Coordinates of C-alpha atoms and ligand atoms in Angstrom, one line a residue:
M233 CA 0.8 -0.3 -0.5
R234 CA 1.3 3.0 -1.6
V235 CA 1.1 6.7 0.9
P236 CA 0.8 9.1 -1.1
I237 CA 2.6 12.3 -1.3
I238 CA 1.1 16.1 -1.9
A239 CA 3.9 17.9 -2.2
G240 CA 3.5 22.0 -2.4
N241 CA 6.8 23.7 -4.5
W242 CA 6.8 27.3 -4.0
K243 CA 9.3 28.0 -6.7
M244 CA 10.7 31.9 -6.3
H245 CA 7.8 32.9 -4.0
K246 CA 7.0 34.1 -0.2
T247 CA 9.8 35.8 1.9
G248 CA 10.8 34.0 5.0
R249 CA 7.3 35.8 6.6
E250 CA 5.0 35.5 4.3
A251 CA 6.1 32.0 3.8
A252 CA 5.9 31.6 7.8
E253 CA 2.0 32.7 7.8
L254 CA 1.4 30.8 4.6
A255 CA 2.4 27.2 6.5
R256 CA 0.9 28.2 9.8
Q257 CA -2.6 28.6 7.5
I258 CA -1.9 25.2 5.2
V259 CA -1.2 23.4 8.9
E260 CA -4.6 24.7 10.6
R261 CA -6.8 24.4 7.3
I262 CA -5.6 20.5 6.4
G263 CA -6.8 19.8 9.9
D264 CA -7.0 16.9 11.1
R265 CA -6.1 14.5 7.7
R266 CA -5.0 11.2 7.9
G267 CA -3.4 8.8 5.2
V268 CA -1.2 11.5 3.3
E269 CA 1.5 12.8 3.4
V270 CA 1.9 16.8 2.9
V271 CA 5.9 18.3 1.9
L272 CA 6.4 22.2 1.3
C273 CA 9.1 23.1 -0.4
P274 CA 9.7 26.7 0.3
P275 CA 13.1 28.6 -1.2
F276 CA 15.6 28.2 0.5
T277 CA 16.0 32.0 2.4
A278 CA 12.6 30.1 4.0
L279 CA 13.1 27.0 4.8
A280 CA 13.4 27.5 8.7
A281 CA 10.4 29.6 9.0
V282 CA 8.6 27.2 7.6
A283 CA 10.1 24.7 10.0
A284 CA 9.6 26.9 13.2
A285 CA 5.9 27.3 11.4
I286 CA 4.2 22.9 11.5
E287 CA 6.9 22.1 14.2
G288 CA 4.3 19.8 15.7
S289 CA 2.0 19.0 12.9
D290 CA 2.7 15.9 10.8
V291 CA 3.6 17.9 7.5
K292 CA 7.4 17.9 6.5
L293 CA 10.2 20.2 4.9
G294 CA 11.6 20.1 1.7
A295 CA 14.0 22.4 -0.3
Q296 CA 13.8 22.9 -4.3
N297 CA 17.1 21.9 -5.4
V298 CA 20.8 20.7 -3.8
H299 CA 24.4 20.5 -4.6
W300 CA 25.9 17.1 -4.7
E301 CA 29.3 18.0 -3.0
H302 CA 29.6 18.3 0.9
E303 CA 30.7 21.7 0.4
G304 CA 33.7 23.7 -1.2
A305 CA 33.5 25.9 -3.7
F306 CA 30.2 26.6 -5.7
T307 CA 28.9 30.1 -5.0
G308 CA 25.6 30.4 -5.4
E309 CA 25.2 26.3 -4.2
I310 CA 23.7 25.0 -1.2
S311 CA 24.6 21.6 0.0
P312 CA 22.3 18.4 1.6
R313 CA 24.1 19.0 4.5
M314 CA 22.7 22.4 5.8
L315 CA 19.8 20.8 4.3
L316 CA 19.0 19.0 7.1
E317 CA 20.3 21.5 9.7
T318 CA 17.3 24.0 8.8
G319 CA 14.8 19.6 9.6
C320 CA 14.1 18.9 5.6
A321 CA 12.9 15.8 4.4
Y322 CA 12.2 15.5 0.5
V323 CA 14.5 17.9 -1.9
I324 CA 12.9 17.9 -5.8
V325 CA 15.9 17.6 -8.2
G326 CA 15.4 18.4 -11.6
H327 CA 12.3 20.0 -11.8
S328 CA 11.8 21.4 -15.4
E329 CA 12.3 25.0 -14.4
R330 CA 15.8 23.9 -13.4
R331 CA 16.2 21.8 -16.6
T332 CA 15.6 24.5 -19.0
H333 CA 16.8 27.6 -17.0
F334 CA 19.4 26.8 -15.3
G335 CA 21.2 24.3 -17.7
E336 CA 20.4 21.5 -15.6
S337 CA 21.8 17.5 -17.2
D338 CA 20.7 13.8 -16.5
Q339 CA 23.7 13.8 -15.0
M340 CA 23.7 16.4 -12.7
V341 CA 20.1 16.0 -11.7
N342 CA 22.1 12.1 -11.3
W343 CA 24.6 13.3 -9.2
R344 CA 22.1 15.5 -6.8
A345 CA 19.3 12.7 -6.3
R346 CA 22.4 10.6 -5.5
A347 CA 23.6 13.3 -2.4
A348 CA 20.8 13.2 -1.1
L349 CA 20.0 10.1 -0.6
A350 CA 23.9 9.2 1.1
N351 CA 22.6 12.1 3.4
G352 CA 19.0 10.8 4.0
L353 CA 17.7 13.6 2.3
N354 CA 14.7 11.5 0.4
P355 CA 14.8 12.8 -4.3
I356 CA 11.8 14.0 -5.1
I357 CA 12.9 13.5 -9.0
C358 CA 10.9 15.3 -12.1
V359 CA 11.1 14.2 -15.8
G360 CA 8.5 15.2 -18.4
E361 CA 7.8 15.6 -21.8
T362 CA 7.8 19.0 -24.1
L363 CA 4.9 19.8 -25.8
E364 CA 6.2 19.1 -29.4
Q365 CA 7.9 15.0 -28.2
R366 CA 4.4 14.7 -26.8
R367 CA 3.9 15.5 -30.8
A368 CA 6.5 13.7 -32.2
G369 CA 4.8 10.2 -29.8
T370 CA 8.2 10.4 -28.5
T371 CA 7.2 11.1 -24.7
V372 CA 7.4 7.6 -23.2
E373 CA 11.1 7.2 -24.5
V374 CA 11.6 10.6 -23.5
V375 CA 10.7 10.3 -20.1
T376 CA 11.4 6.4 -19.3
G377 CA 15.2 7.6 -20.7
Q378 CA 15.3 10.3 -18.1
V379 CA 14.3 7.8 -15.0
R380 CA 17.0 5.5 -15.9
K381 CA 19.5 8.1 -16.4
A382 CA 18.4 9.4 -12.6
L383 CA 18.5 6.7 -10.6
E384 CA 22.0 5.4 -12.1
G385 CA 23.8 4.3 -9.0
I386 CA 20.4 3.7 -7.0
S387 CA 20.6 1.1 -4.9
R388 CA 18.4 -1.3 -4.0
D389 CA 18.1 -0.1 -0.7
E390 CA 17.5 3.7 -1.9
I391 CA 14.7 3.5 -4.5
E392 CA 12.8 2.5 -1.3
R393 CA 13.0 6.6 -0.4
V394 CA 12.7 7.9 -4.0
V395 CA 9.7 10.0 -5.2
L396 CA 9.4 10.1 -8.9
A397 CA 6.9 13.3 -10.2
Y398 CA 5.9 13.5 -13.9
E399 CA 5.6 16.8 -14.7
P400 CA 4.8 17.5 -18.3
L401 CA 6.3 20.5 -19.1
W402 CA 3.6 22.3 -21.3
A403 CA 0.6 21.2 -17.9
I404 CA 3.1 23.3 -15.6
G405 CA 1.6 26.7 -14.3
S406 CA -0.7 26.2 -18.0
G407 CA -3.9 25.4 -17.0
L408 CA -4.6 22.2 -18.9
P409 CA -3.3 19.8 -17.0
A410 CA -3.0 16.7 -18.5
T411 CA -5.8 13.6 -18.4
P412 CA -5.8 11.2 -15.1
A413 CA -6.2 8.4 -18.1
D414 CA -2.8 10.5 -19.9
A415 CA -0.9 10.5 -17.1
D416 CA -1.5 6.9 -15.4
E417 CA -0.3 5.4 -18.5
V418 CA 2.8 7.5 -18.3
A419 CA 3.1 6.6 -14.5
R420 CA 2.9 2.9 -15.7
F421 CA 6.0 2.9 -17.9
I422 CA 7.6 4.6 -15.2
R423 CA 6.9 2.3 -12.9
K424 CA 7.8 -0.5 -15.4
V425 CA 10.9 0.7 -16.1
V426 CA 11.2 0.9 -11.8
S427 CA 10.2 -3.3 -12.0
D428 CA 12.9 -3.4 -14.4
L429 CA 15.8 -1.9 -12.6
Y430 CA 15.3 -3.5 -9.9
D431 CA 12.9 -5.9 -9.1
A432 CA 8.8 -6.0 -8.6
A433 CA 8.1 -5.1 -5.5
A434 CA 9.7 -1.8 -5.9
G435 CA 8.1 -0.8 -8.8
D436 CA 5.0 -1.5 -6.6
R437 CA 6.5 0.4 -4.5
I438 CA 8.0 3.6 -5.3
R439 CA 6.3 6.3 -5.3
I440 CA 4.9 8.5 -8.6
Q441 CA 3.3 11.9 -8.3
Y442 CA 1.8 14.2 -11.0
G443 CA 2.1 17.8 -11.9
G444 CA 1.5 20.2 -14.0
S445 CA -2.2 21.9 -13.4
V446 CA -3.1 20.4 -10.3
K447 CA -6.3 22.8 -8.6
P448 CA -8.9 21.3 -6.0
D449 CA -11.6 20.1 -9.2
N450 CA -8.6 18.0 -10.6
I451 CA -7.3 15.9 -8.1
G452 CA -9.6 13.7 -7.4
G453 CA -9.5 11.9 -11.2
F454 CA -5.5 12.0 -10.4
M455 CA -5.6 10.7 -7.1
Q456 CA -8.1 7.6 -9.0
A457 CA -5.6 6.9 -11.5
E458 CA -4.1 3.3 -10.1
N459 CA 0.3 4.2 -11.3
I460 CA -0.6 8.0 -9.6
D461 CA 0.3 8.5 -5.5
G462 CA -0.1 11.9 -5.4
A463 CA 1.0 15.8 -6.5
L464 CA 3.3 18.1 -7.2
V465 CA 1.4 21.5 -6.5
G466 CA 3.0 24.4 -8.0
G467 CA 0.2 27.6 -8.2
A468 CA -2.2 25.9 -6.1
S469 CA 0.0 25.7 -3.0
L470 CA 0.1 29.7 -2.9
D471 CA -2.9 30.1 -1.5
A472 CA -3.6 28.4 1.8
E473 CA -7.5 27.5 1.6
S474 CA -6.8 25.7 -2.3
F475 CA -3.2 23.4 -1.0
A476 CA -5.5 22.1 1.6
A477 CA -8.5 21.7 -0.1
I478 CA -5.9 19.2 -3.0
V479 CA -4.5 17.6 0.6
R480 CA -8.1 16.6 1.7
Y481 CA -9.2 15.9 -2.0
E482 CA -12.4 12.9 -1.3
P483 CA -11.4 10.3 -3.0
Ligands
13P584 P1 1.8 24.2 -11.4 O1 0.6 23.7 -10.3 O2 1.3 25.8 -11.1 O3 1.3 24.0 -12.6 O4 2.8 23.9 -11.2 C1 3.6 22.3 -11.0 C2 5.0 22.2 -11.2 O5 6.2 22.7 -11.6 C3 5.2 21.6 -9.1 O6 7.0 21.5 -9.4

């Protein structure tokens, strides 16, 4: 039985003070919701404030990126142990905005995921195809290729702590989500890659999120899909009411 995981990716929104306020409102509105793991991923500068705001709740903290080295001359980067100290349990790696705007390669995504795992952080590894790739019929090839490269060198033990997020680029911030059936089909192929690389149990247990224009009115459909175990939410996670409604989806 896979425990669904719903994460809010706040991207480059909210100062520390604003983030703490939003986190408090979310905790309050989620209330007694059980059986769903909830993760908030604010910007680096707001991690400590959000950690304090969610203390005593079941909500977990995640970062939006991590470097693969412990420390060193890497101006502007943040290491796994820096994140651990702020209370992070999760870290998003390979988000398409990082791949597109900051030139992140599959190799870098793999290094980040491995460093996260080696240091006790759980990576949420993002994959997804562009509109051109979907139109060209290469979605499965592109996405499964990204998954294979991201997982290189990750052990059988470690794969238990990996979350994969399928986020088609054309659905992100567009208001045009994938259909649950389309997302489920890609997630099924992703699950098969994990089964092939590890074993059937690993494929069966890995959690796969859908991301891209998830809203309170469409989350239910995604959560009903057999191979989807949660969501990575952008825009709708910036409003306590809508994020809490997503977390409290009716199955
Ligand atoms: P939106 O929910 O705003 O489409 O963003 C999705 C996303 O990129 C989450 O990582």
